[in-house]
Every structure is written in structure tokens, then in C-alpha cells.
Tab-separated table of C-alpha atoms and ligand atoms in Angstrom:
chain	number	residue	atom	x	y	z
B	1	UNK	CA	49.476	44.718	22.450
B	2	UNK	CA	46.830	45.021	25.068
B	3	UNK	CA	45.060	47.452	23.214
B	4	UNK	CA	45.111	45.488	19.398
B	5	UNK	CA	42.888	42.627	21.980
B	6	UNK	CA	40.906	45.166	23.598
B	7	UNK	CA	40.385	46.946	20.696
B	8	UNK	CA	39.023	43.296	19.112
B	9	UNK	CA	37.313	42.628	21.865
B	10	UNK	CA	34.882	46.231	22.061
B	11	UNK	CA	34.689	45.243	18.330
B	12	UNK	CA	33.627	41.967	19.087
B	13	UNK	CA	31.026	43.013	21.279
B	14	UNK	CA	29.179	45.934	19.180
B	15	UNK	CA	28.789	43.164	16.628
B	16	UNK	CA	27.518	40.737	18.983
B	17	UNK	CA	25.734	43.526	20.521
B	18	UNK	CA	24.645	44.432	16.895
B	19	UNK	CA	23.090	41.333	16.201
B	20	UNK	CA	20.979	40.884	18.992
B	21	UNK	CA	19.241	43.881	18.217
B	22	UNK	CA	18.104	41.394	15.245
B	23	UNK	CA	14.898	41.654	16.473
B	24	UNK	CA	14.191	37.881	16.923
B	25	UNK	CA	10.806	37.447	17.889
B	26	UNK	CA	7.253	34.749	17.827
B	27	UNK	CA	6.003	34.971	14.475
B	28	UNK	CA	1.585	33.295	14.511
B	29	UNK	CA	2.008	32.571	10.459
B	30	UNK	CA	-0.505	30.227	9.717
B	31	UNK	CA	0.883	27.178	7.486
B	32	UNK	CA	-2.465	25.745	5.703
B	33	UNK	CA	-2.610	22.412	4.804
B	34	UNK	CA	-4.663	21.173	2.037
B	35	UNK	CA	-6.861	18.321	3.019
B	36	UNK	CA	-7.528	16.003	-0.198
B	37	UNK	CA	-11.042	15.818	-0.480
B	38	UNK	CA	-11.099	12.005	-0.914
B	39	UNK	CA	-9.664	11.985	2.430
B	40	UNK	CA	-11.419	11.380	6.271
B	41	UNK	CA	-11.702	13.714	8.382
B	42	UNK	CA	-7.631	13.989	10.537
B	43	UNK	CA	-7.754	12.485	13.441
B	44	UNK	CA	-4.907	14.836	14.889
B	45	UNK	CA	-6.472	17.664	17.374
B	46	UNK	CA	-4.439	20.820	15.371
B	47	UNK	CA	-5.527	23.052	18.387
B	48	UNK	CA	-2.990	21.459	20.636
B	49	UNK	CA	-0.523	22.446	18.167
B	50	UNK	CA	-0.776	25.253	15.496
B	51	UNK	CA	0.682	24.509	12.668
B	52	UNK	CA	2.957	27.140	11.825
B	53	UNK	CA	5.922	28.538	9.028
B	54	UNK	CA	8.562	28.560	12.222
B	55	UNK	CA	6.697	25.215	13.616
B	56	UNK	CA	6.952	23.362	9.980
B	57	UNK	CA	11.174	24.471	9.687
B	58	UNK	CA	11.884	24.167	12.887
B	59	UNK	CA	10.299	20.236	12.821
B	60	UNK	CA	11.643	19.490	9.324
B	61	UNK	CA	15.302	21.054	10.476
B	62	UNK	CA	14.972	18.428	13.570
B	63	UNK	CA	13.733	15.347	10.937
B	64	UNK	CA	17.068	15.615	9.736
B	65	UNK	CA	19.027	16.390	12.692
B	66	UNK	CA	21.869	14.299	13.382
B	67	UNK	CA	22.321	15.635	16.875
B	68	UNK	CA	19.013	13.103	17.798
B	69	UNK	CA	21.624	10.549	18.681
B	70	UNK	CA	24.124	9.845	20.404
B	71	UNK	CA	26.888	9.911	17.775
B	72	UNK	CA	25.878	13.082	16.533
B	73	UNK	CA	25.208	11.483	12.963
B	74	UNK	CA	21.165	8.834	13.327
B	75	UNK	CA	19.011	11.841	12.226
B	76	UNK	CA	15.307	10.267	11.138
B	77	UNK	CA	15.773	10.449	8.052
B	78	UNK	CA	18.619	7.812	7.346
B	79	UNK	CA	15.336	5.533	8.392
B	80	UNK	CA	13.336	7.734	6.922
B	81	UNK	CA	14.176	8.722	3.138
B	82	UNK	CA	12.175	10.703	1.235
B	83	UNK	CA	12.254	9.384	-2.387
B	84	UNK	CA	11.506	5.590	-0.680
B	85	UNK	CA	8.090	6.982	0.559
B	86	UNK	CA	10.281	8.037	3.366
B	87	UNK	CA	11.648	4.453	4.469
B	88	UNK	CA	15.492	2.867	5.070
B	89	UNK	CA	15.749	1.186	1.812
B	90	UNK	CA	17.533	-1.049	1.189
B	91	UNK	CA	16.916	-2.802	4.444
B	92	UNK	CA	14.733	-4.485	5.675
B	93	UNK	CA	15.215	-4.152	9.078
B	94	UNK	CA	16.908	-1.231	10.370
B	95	UNK	CA	20.014	-0.478	11.753
B	96	UNK	CA	20.824	2.655	13.834
B	97	UNK	CA	23.368	3.618	16.678
B	98	UNK	CA	26.100	1.386	17.478
B	99	UNK	CA	24.454	-0.606	13.568
B	100	UNK	CA	22.686	-2.413	16.241
B	101	UNK	CA	19.817	-3.903	13.973
B	102	UNK	CA	15.885	-3.275	14.675
B	103	UNK	CA	12.635	-6.440	14.233
B	104	UNK	CA	11.057	-3.977	12.271
B	105	UNK	CA	10.800	-2.379	8.676
B	106	UNK	CA	10.461	1.388	8.552
B	107	UNK	CA	7.215	1.840	7.826
B	108	UNK	CA	6.494	5.293	5.415
B	109	UNK	CA	5.662	8.822	6.598
B	110	UNK	CA	2.549	9.411	4.442
B	111	UNK	CA	-0.903	11.242	6.056
B	112	UNK	CA	0.155	10.835	9.693
B	113	UNK	CA	-2.472	13.409	10.615
B	114	UNK	CA	-4.961	10.352	10.533
B	115	UNK	CA	-4.117	8.326	11.268
B	116	UNK	CA	-4.926	6.358	15.444
B	117	UNK	CA	-1.821	4.402	16.284
B	118	UNK	CA	1.442	3.822	14.960
B	119	UNK	CA	4.251	1.778	14.224
B	120	UNK	CA	3.137	-1.767	13.417
B	121	UNK	CA	2.090	-2.524	16.891
B	122	UNK	CA	0.322	0.648	18.163
B	123	UNK	CA	2.727	1.337	20.695
B	124	UNK	CA	2.477	5.293	20.123
B	125	UNK	CA	-0.977	6.432	20.715
B	126	UNK	CA	-0.084	9.632	20.138
B	127	UNK	CA	2.493	11.382	16.790
B	128	UNK	CA	4.108	13.966	19.470
B	129	UNK	CA	4.648	10.968	21.981
B	130	UNK	CA	6.478	9.255	18.914
B	131	UNK	CA	9.649	9.918	18.297
B	132	UNK	CA	10.191	9.410	21.687
B	133	UNK	CA	10.620	5.881	21.028
B	134	UNK	CA	13.122	5.818	17.663
B	135	UNK	CA	15.019	8.940	19.823
B	136	UNK	CA	15.717	6.194	23.657
B	137	UNK	CA	15.757	3.033	21.443
B	138	UNK	CA	20.152	1.786	22.134
B	139	UNK	CA	19.200	0.337	18.643
B	140	UNK	CA	17.942	3.370	16.525
B	141	UNK	CA	19.605	6.878	18.130
B	142	UNK	CA	20.207	6.319	21.421
B	143	UNK	CA	19.820	9.867	23.141
B	144	UNK	CA	17.788	11.048	25.865
B	145	UNK	CA	15.470	14.659	25.258
B	146	UNK	CA	17.517	16.131	28.032
B	147	UNK	CA	20.550	16.183	26.061
B	148	UNK	CA	19.247	16.346	23.199
B	149	UNK	CA	17.842	20.317	25.042
B	150	UNK	CA	21.856	20.710	25.719
B	151	UNK	CA	23.036	20.428	23.234
B	152	UNK	CA	19.960	22.260	21.077
B	153	UNK	CA	19.979	25.008	23.630
B	154	UNK	CA	23.550	26.030	22.674
B	155	UNK	CA	23.244	27.032	18.550
B	156	UNK	CA	22.266	30.142	17.934
B	157	UNK	CA	20.104	29.022	15.107
B	158	UNK	CA	17.636	26.580	17.656
B	159	UNK	CA	17.632	29.330	20.139
B	160	UNK	CA	16.189	31.676	17.018
B	161	UNK	CA	13.944	29.407	15.526
B	162	UNK	CA	12.635	27.917	18.638
B	163	UNK	CA	11.634	31.619	19.483
B	164	UNK	CA	10.456	31.770	16.549
B	165	UNK	CA	8.213	29.369	16.596
B	166	UNK	CA	7.002	29.189	20.174
B	167	UNK	CA	5.232	31.592	22.286
B	168	UNK	CA	7.591	30.792	24.969
B	169	UNK	CA	10.428	29.912	23.347
B	170	UNK	CA	12.143	27.934	24.991
B	171	UNK	CA	13.345	24.892	24.019
B	172	UNK	CA	12.028	22.581	26.034
B	173	UNK	CA	11.471	18.609	24.655
B	174	UNK	CA	7.681	19.550	24.435
B	175	UNK	CA	8.434	21.874	22.170
B	176	UNK	CA	10.835	19.207	20.090
B	177	UNK	CA	8.300	17.139	19.661
B	178	UNK	CA	5.413	19.912	18.972
B	179	UNK	CA	7.994	20.932	16.352
B	180	UNK	CA	8.703	17.554	14.793
B	181	UNK	CA	4.383	16.295	14.855
B	182	UNK	CA	4.409	20.491	12.548
B	183	UNK	CA	5.752	18.735	9.965
B	184	UNK	CA	5.232	15.170	9.648
B	185	UNK	CA	1.370	16.700	9.936
B	186	UNK	CA	2.371	18.830	6.361
B	187	UNK	CA	3.262	14.726	5.348
B	188	UNK	CA	0.103	14.343	2.881
B	189	UNK	CA	0.775	12.133	-0.223
B	190	UNK	CA	-2.852	12.564	-2.443
B	191	UNK	CA	-1.328	13.233	-5.626
B	192	UNK	CA	-1.303	10.718	-6.374
B	193	UNK	CA	-2.792	9.381	-10.611
B	194	UNK	CA	-5.466	7.804	-8.631
B	195	UNK	CA	-6.448	10.384	-6.073
B	196	UNK	CA	-6.448	12.232	-9.759
B	197	UNK	CA	-9.048	9.779	-10.888
B	198	UNK	CA	-11.185	9.576	-8.263
B	199	UNK	CA	-11.308	14.031	-7.702
B	200	UNK	CA	-11.469	13.756	-10.979
B	201	UNK	CA	-8.571	15.626	-12.133
B	202	UNK	CA	-6.479	16.582	-15.002
B	203	UNK	CA	-9.078	14.399	-17.098
B	204	UNK	CA	-7.050	11.304	-15.847
B	205	UNK	CA	-8.428	7.880	-16.013
B	206	UNK	CA	-7.441	4.550	-15.730
B	207	UNK	CA	-5.938	2.097	-18.234
B	208	UNK	CA	-7.704	-1.221	-18.871
B	209	UNK	CA	-5.770	-3.064	-16.905
B	210	UNK	CA	-5.304	-0.591	-13.821
B	211	UNK	CA	-9.478	-0.238	-14.059
B	212	UNK	CA	-9.141	-4.342	-12.838
B	213	UNK	CA	-6.572	-4.561	-11.076
B	214	UNK	CA	-9.039	-1.566	-9.197
B	215	UNK	CA	-11.690	-3.931	-9.591
B	216	UNK	CA	-10.738	-6.834	-7.836
B	217	UNK	CA	-8.232	-4.618	-5.492
B	218	UNK	CA	-11.870	-4.054	-4.030
B	219	UNK	CA	-13.960	-7.139	-4.091
B	220	UNK	CA	-10.267	-9.670	-2.487
B	221	UNK	CA	-8.204	-6.686	-0.396
B	222	UNK	CA	-9.993	-3.613	0.174
B	223	UNK	CA	-11.721	-4.993	3.412
B	224	UNK	CA	-8.891	-4.612	5.157
B	225	UNK	CA	-7.067	-2.159	3.047
B	226	UNK	CA	-10.102	0.378	2.910
B	227	UNK	CA	-10.694	3.964	2.362
B	228	UNK	CA	-8.564	6.568	0.376
B	229	UNK	CA	-6.035	5.435	3.167
B	230	UNK	CA	-5.992	2.050	1.951
B	231	UNK	CA	-5.678	0.672	5.885
B	232	UNK	CA	-9.334	0.967	7.761
B	233	UNK	CA	-6.111	1.097	10.330
B	234	UNK	CA	-7.404	-2.436	12.746
B	235	UNK	CA	-4.454	-4.655	13.414
B	236	UNK	CA	-5.066	-7.747	12.049
B	237	UNK	CA	-3.505	-11.182	10.624
B	238	UNK	CA	-2.329	-11.403	7.705
B	239	UNK	CA	-1.561	-15.087	8.299
B	240	UNK	CA	2.975	-14.980	7.631
B	241	UNK	CA	4.419	-18.066	8.789
B	242	UNK	CA	6.480	-16.568	11.980
B	243	UNK	CA	9.761	-15.763	11.727
B	244	UNK	CA	12.349	-18.094	14.440
B	245	UNK	CA	14.532	-15.682	14.429
B	246	UNK	CA	12.359	-12.714	15.855
B	247	UNK	CA	9.137	-14.675	17.126
B	248	UNK	CA	7.357	-11.028	16.804
B	249	UNK	CA	4.421	-11.031	18.282
B	250	UNK	CA	3.001	-7.678	16.537
B	251	UNK	CA	0.549	-6.243	18.989
B	252	UNK	CA	-0.074	-9.417	21.082
B	253	UNK	CA	3.040	-7.131	23.170
B	254	UNK	CA	1.680	-4.546	23.846
B	255	UNK	CA	-1.272	-5.688	26.065
B	256	UNK	CA	-0.543	-9.818	26.425
B	257	UNK	CA	-4.047	-10.398	24.935
B	258	UNK	CA	-4.426	-13.764	22.674
B	259	UNK	CA	-6.664	-12.622	20.319
B	260	UNK	CA	-3.876	-9.649	19.512
B	261	UNK	CA	-1.377	-12.803	18.801
B	262	UNK	CA	0.686	-11.655	15.501
B	263	UNK	CA	-1.719	-8.461	15.076
B	264	UNK	CA	0.194	-5.924	12.802
B	265	UNK	CA	-1.207	-2.394	11.606
B	266	UNK	CA	-2.907	-3.116	8.361
B	267	UNK	CA	-0.225	-0.675	6.262
B	268	UNK	CA	-1.656	2.026	4.028
B	269	UNK	CA	-0.747	0.937	0.221
B	270	UNK	CA	0.665	4.175	-1.458
B	271	UNK	CA	3.646	4.611	-2.683
B	272	UNK	CA	4.392	0.311	-2.454
B	273	UNK	CA	6.346	1.155	-5.563
B	274	UNK	CA	9.033	2.443	-3.680
B	275	UNK	CA	8.410	1.083	0.193
B	276	UNK	CA	10.160	-2.030	-0.733
B	277	UNK	CA	10.283	-4.421	0.991
B	278	UNK	CA	6.767	-4.810	2.495
B	279	UNK	CA	5.524	-6.933	5.061
B	280	UNK	CA	7.061	-5.841	9.182
B	281	UNK	CA	9.962	-7.637	8.518
B	282	UNK	CA	11.040	-7.042	5.171
B	283	UNK	CA	10.338	-10.438	3.715
B	284	UNK	CA	9.030	-9.826	0.643
B	285	UNK	CA	11.162	-7.673	-1.809
B	286	UNK	CA	8.395	-7.243	-4.206
B	287	UNK	CA	4.468	-6.821	-5.265
B	288	UNK	CA	4.877	-10.302	-6.825
B	289	UNK	CA	5.724	-11.845	-4.289
B	290	UNK	CA	2.817	-10.403	-1.954
B	291	UNK	CA	0.775	-11.739	-4.374
B	292	UNK	CA	1.558	-15.044	-4.878
B	293	UNK	CA	1.707	-15.633	-0.918
B	294	UNK	CA	-1.832	-14.361	-0.503
B	295	UNK	CA	-2.843	-16.299	-3.098
B	296	UNK	CA	-1.013	-19.379	-2.146
B	297	UNK	CA	1.529	-19.028	0.831
B	298	UNK	CA	-1.265	-17.858	4.231
B	299	UNK	CA	-0.357	-19.849	6.940
B	300	UNK	CA	-2.231	-20.976	9.669
B	301	UNK	CA	-0.083	-19.342	12.516
B	302	UNK	CA	-3.220	-20.093	14.988
B	303	UNK	CA	-4.678	-16.435	14.715
B	304	UNK	CA	-5.044	-15.910	11.384
B	305	UNK	CA	-7.722	-12.828	10.592
B	306	UNK	CA	-12.032	-14.262	9.575
B	307	UNK	CA	-11.649	-12.519	6.955
B	308	UNK	CA	-8.929	-14.420	4.576
B	309	UNK	CA	-11.352	-18.184	5.712
B	310	UNK	CA	-12.213	-19.800	2.556
B	311	UNK	CA	-15.410	-21.793	1.619
B	312	UNK	CA	-13.632	-24.332	2.670
B	313	UNK	CA	-12.302	-23.514	5.242
B	314	UNK	CA	-8.295	-23.144	4.537
B	315	UNK	CA	-6.678	-20.044	4.222
B	316	UNK	CA	-6.133	-17.288	1.225
B	317	UNK	CA	-7.082	-15.011	-1.436
B	318	UNK	CA	-7.550	-16.868	-5.337
B	319	UNK	CA	-5.691	-14.962	-7.961
B	320	UNK	CA	-5.311	-15.918	-11.029
B	321	UNK	CA	-2.366	-14.188	-12.805
B	322	UNK	CA	-4.038	-11.468	-14.235
B	323	UNK	CA	-5.975	-10.438	-11.165
B	324	UNK	CA	-2.609	-10.649	-9.457
B	325	UNK	CA	-0.934	-8.481	-12.483
B	326	UNK	CA	-3.590	-6.185	-12.904
B	327	UNK	CA	-3.650	-5.479	-9.222
B	328	UNK	CA	0.043	-4.578	-9.408
B	329	UNK	CA	-0.482	-2.044	-12.535
B	330	UNK	CA	-3.734	-0.320	-10.155
B	331	UNK	CA	-0.641	-0.536	-6.911
B	332	UNK	CA	1.365	1.396	-8.771
B	333	UNK	CA	-1.782	4.049	-9.170
B	334	UNK	CA	-1.211	4.791	-6.386
B	335	UNK	CA	2.439	6.121	-6.708
B	336	UNK	CA	2.874	10.001	-5.803
B	337	UNK	CA	5.461	11.675	-7.501
B	338	UNK	CA	4.390	15.022	-5.894
B	339	UNK	CA	5.374	13.699	-2.574
B	340	UNK	CA	7.719	11.672	-2.825
B	341	UNK	CA	9.605	14.928	-4.356
B	342	UNK	CA	8.084	17.717	-3.131
B	343	UNK	CA	10.992	20.027	-1.901
B	344	UNK	CA	9.121	22.069	0.470
B	345	UNK	CA	10.120	18.113	2.605
B	346	UNK	CA	13.562	17.198	0.997
B	347	UNK	CA	16.621	18.200	3.545
B	348	UNK	CA	18.334	21.061	0.659
G	401	HEC	C1	17.774	3.777	13.278
G	401	HEC	C2	15.536	3.785	12.334
G	401	HEC	C3	15.324	4.600	12.798
G	401	HEC	C4	15.410	5.847	12.799
G	401	HEC	C5	16.207	7.033	13.162
G	401	HEC	C6	14.125	6.923	13.175
G	401	HEC	N1	12.946	5.980	13.086
G	401	HEC	FE1	11.154	5.957	11.992
G	401	HEC	N2	10.640	3.252	12.469
G	401	HEC	C7	11.818	2.926	12.300
G	401	HEC	C8	11.584	1.594	12.910
G	401	HEC	C9	12.095	0.822	11.949
G	401	HEC	C10	10.058	1.722	12.250
G	401	HEC	C11	8.736	1.232	12.939
G	401	HEC	C12	9.102	0.962	13.881
G	401	HEC	C13	7.928	-0.894	14.893
G	401	HEC	O1	7.027	-0.345	13.829
G	401	HEC	O2	7.713	-0.732	16.037
G	401	HEC	C14	9.352	3.493	12.059
G	401	HEC	C15	8.328	4.302	12.432
G	401	HEC	C16	8.138	5.785	12.398
G	401	HEC	C17	6.842	6.351	12.715
G	401	HEC	C18	5.750	5.355	12.316
G	401	HEC	C19	4.565	5.721	11.201
G	401	HEC	C20	3.211	5.025	11.525
G	401	HEC	O3	2.920	5.043	10.064
G	401	HEC	O4	3.002	4.626	12.406
G	401	HEC	C21	6.654	7.222	12.711
G	401	HEC	C22	5.602	8.287	12.725
G	401	HEC	C23	8.911	7.501	12.820
G	401	HEC	N3	8.878	6.296	12.552
G	401	HEC	C24	9.007	9.435	12.736
G	401	HEC	C25	9.940	9.114	13.296
G	401	HEC	C26	10.994	10.207	13.552
G	401	HEC	C27	10.577	11.551	13.372
G	401	HEC	C28	12.462	9.407	14.688
G	401	HEC	C29	13.355	11.269	14.057
G	401	HEC	C30	12.924	11.364	15.325
G	401	HEC	C31	12.696	8.409	13.670
G	401	HEC	N4	11.359	7.739	13.075
G	401	HEC	C32	13.988	7.838	13.617
G	401	HEC	C33	13.014	3.119	12.096
G	401	HEC	C34	14.240	4.538	12.191
G	402	HEC	C1	-6.999	-9.285	6.643
G	402	HEC	C2	-7.236	-8.561	5.911
G	402	HEC	C3	-6.502	-8.477	4.490
G	402	HEC	C4	-6.741	-8.311	3.464
G	402	HEC	C5	-7.377	-9.341	3.317
G	402	HEC	C6	-5.534	-7.714	2.712
G	402	HEC	N1	-4.014	-6.773	3.598
G	402	HEC	FE1	-2.854	-6.632	2.639
G	402	HEC	N2	-1.855	-6.869	4.472
G	402	HEC	C7	-2.546	-7.017	6.139
G	402	HEC	C8	-2.632	-6.586	6.552
G	402	HEC	C9	-2.570	-6.800	8.671
G	402	HEC	C10	-0.143	-6.245	6.298
G	402	HEC	C11	1.144	-6.160	7.636
G	402	HEC	C12	1.165	-7.701	8.044
G	402	HEC	C13	2.702	-7.721	8.811
G	402	HEC	O1	3.245	-6.399	8.172
G	402	HEC	O2	2.426	-8.125	9.410
G	402	HEC	C14	-0.712	-6.934	5.277
G	402	HEC	C15	0.161	-5.818	4.153
G	402	HEC	C16	0.741	-5.754	3.106
G	402	HEC	C17	1.162	-5.600	2.277
G	402	HEC	C18	2.393	-4.818	2.539
G	402	HEC	C19	3.386	-3.419	2.573
G	402	HEC	C20	4.088	-2.704	3.543
G	402	HEC	O3	3.796	-1.722	3.427
G	402	HEC	O4	5.300	-3.795	3.626
G	402	HEC	C21	1.171	-5.230	0.387
G	402	HEC	C22	1.095	-4.958	-0.207
G	402	HEC	C23	-0.119	-5.708	0.773
G	402	HEC	N3	-0.853	-6.103	2.279
G	402	HEC	C24	-1.387	-5.995	0.145
G	402	HEC	C25	-2.667	-6.729	-0.192
G	402	HEC	C26	-3.823	-6.684	-1.293
G	402	HEC	C27	-3.235	-6.732	-2.912
G	402	HEC	C28	-4.555	-7.666	-1.102
G	402	HEC	C29	-5.403	-8.552	-2.073
G	402	HEC	C30	-5.352	-9.136	-2.362
G	402	HEC	C31	-4.227	-7.468	0.245
G	402	HEC	N4	-3.228	-6.991	0.855
G	402	HEC	C32	-5.654	-8.258	1.853
G	402	HEC	C33	-3.915	-7.417	5.973
G	402	HEC	C34	-4.827	-7.597	5.269
């Protein structure tokens, strides 16, 4: 009996020895991203976190990893679903561990390399720091970075993948955050019908209603939803009525500056066809409702952006039925099916 046991133990020792001989080492294979020619320069400094194949793979695994949360079930992807431009489909307000309901609608994740701040109120100023907010929020993942390090450190896959991805090979908070950033930075959405049209690719043309919508958009919307990112990245108040239950003061919560009252980061409009519901609290289910709001629903909440002031002193953007219809047709040309279905970003 003893002999057989010894035999098995020696086999196990032998096997684990031969496993560890399979050399796992740092692999600095650069990952190149085709930054689109119709976009401005990226703002993320890649010198501090160069993109590599191994870093991207690790970041993706972490993005889909339930163990980043206290109940081991809520991954980032739980609230950021690819098919809906990485929003929390079907939820006005997101919920996480403990079923607690958050204050805000999950934002799409796309073109994050270009952003100067993150979250609706700009609470995070660097992409590497953003994930700390959902990870440690009781309403989202309810976990600590220290516990995550402990959990991942016992997993052979992570031991090897951190070795491949980082020169120091350490499973620590800094490397977890850098790997997540590497995955998020590559999420570039730039292959919509509109992009192909502006870059003169594949002989793409817009239909006449889409072109009319683009023309109206340029005059009436592009002051805030500007550039091919469709946001000027500023914090603005577009005249939404205040929801008394949430009383979300937006950017004001960050610095208590009265000028920031009820201002929110101007969102990109890429992939809006699939990222409903809309606005920071998900109050509008459809684009039709959004355009009716701009035309006749703006409320003077005390700090509405002067760009929305009409000559008669009231606030709003006058839109005819055809203008609304054509703007929506144009907005749908911003849907990037290649991005929404790109297997590089999918779990399997
Ligand atoms: C429980 C749902 C939930 C989970 C889990 C979650 N998020 Fe989010 N995410 C949100 C919501 C809601 C917002 C908008 C919050 C705000 O503005 O206050 C957001 C915003 C973001 C943004 C900002 C996007 C922008 O345009 O500024 C990024 C980046 C992001 N999340 C990444 C992550 C990562 C990485 C994880 C995993 C570590 C994660 N999220 C986990 C719900 C979630
Ligand atoms: C004064 C600046 C400004 C102008 C002009 C403006 N917007 Fe906005 N838009 C915003 C801000 C700010 C938000 C986010 C508000 C919030 O959630 O509190 C927003 C949100 C949106 C959303 C929701 C996006 C999402 O992901 O939830 C859509 C769609 C939209 N705007 C379309 C338009 C269209 C179409 C026009 C022109 C008719 C327009 N906007 C004009 C500032 C502006």
C-alpha cells in the first residue's frame, strides 16, 4: 500500500517537474493597433504601458473574470456587453453584487484611448485608474484589489500569463490595471458606414436621407458632439429635467463647482443604435424620444448650456419631423458591426 502511494507521489512530482520545464517567459511581442486616419491623436501615453499580445490576452481574460468581484460572479462584462457596444443591455441603471442598483446608465466602451476623462462626471482621469471605481464600489463588484491579487495568485493560468505579459511577472494591482487598459485601449470602433464614407473606402456613399441628416447634425448637434469621436469631451448640461429620486448633480459631485451643476460628459454617438437606453440615467428608450426632447423637452434647470439658447430666450433645438427622421438615419450610419462582432473582444 505504502509503496503504491509512494509510486503515485513520485509520478506526481515527476509530472510537475516536467511541467515547470515548459518555459514561460516575458514575451514583449508588440501589438499594433491601426489608429484610424479620421480620428485625432490618442491621449493615452503608451510609453508607460506598451501594448503586447500577452498583455492584451491577459486584459481580456480579466475583463471576463468573475473573480474580480466579491461574489466571484460579476465580471466587467456583466455590465459591458459587446453586442450593445459594451453597455448593460436592458438596464437604465446598472446593478452588480448584492443586487444593489447604481445611479447611472453604463457607458459604452469604445475609443477609450482618445478620452481625456472617464465616467459621466469625469471621476476618473486616467484609464489605468478607472477600474478601481467599479471594482471597489459596493453596488458594482464590491471587492478589493488585494483580495483579487490573492485569488489570482493561486491560479496557474494567471501565474503564467502575468509572467508572459510583464517584465517583472508580478501578480499585483498595477499589472492587473495595466492589462485591463491594454485590452480596453484596443477597443477601437472606426469601421461604420460613416467612417468608410469619410475615408473614401469601398466606394461607400450615404443615401440622400442619411446625407440630409448629416448636414442637419453638423449645424444643430456638432457644436457638442464634435469631431469624428462625436464628442468635444466637455462636461455640459443639455437641459434634462432633474430626477428627484436620484438628484444626480453630475460633474458638480467632483469639485462642488456651481458651474458644473448637472453637467455630464458629452457622450460619443458612435453605436447609439445599439447602446440604448440613453442619457446618464437611461431615461430615454429610443432615439425618437431623444430628438423630441431636444426639440421640445428641454427644461431650464438653472444651468443649461448657452449653446442651447434660442433667440427668443428659451432653450431647445427646433427640429422638423423630417430633420428628426434624417438625423436618426444618419446616426445609424455610426453603427460599427465589425466592432460589435469582433471576436478579438469576445469571451470565446
Ligand atoms: C455593475 C455594473 C458595472 C460593472 C461590473 C462594471 N462597470 Fe464599467 N461602468 C458601469 C457604469 C454604470 C458606468 C458609468 C458610471 C458613471 O459614469 O458614474 C461605467 C463606466 C465605465 C467606463 C467609463 C467609460 C467612459 O466612456 O468614460 C469604463 C472604462 C468602464 N466602465 C470599465 C469597466 C471595467 C474595466 C470594469 C471591470 C473592472 C467595469 N467597468 C465593471 C457599470 C459597470
Ligand atoms: C449643448 C451641447 C449639446 C448639443 C447641442 C447636443 N447634445 Fe446631445 N448630449 C449632450 C450631453 C451633455 C449629453 C449627455 C446628457 C446626460 O446624460 O446628462 C447628450 C446626450 C445625447 C444622446 C444620448 C447618448 C447616450 O449615449 O446616452 C444623444 C443620442 C444625443 N445627445 C444626440 C444629440 C443630437 C442628435 C443633437 C442635435 C439635435 C444633440 N445631441 C445636441 C450635449 C449636447
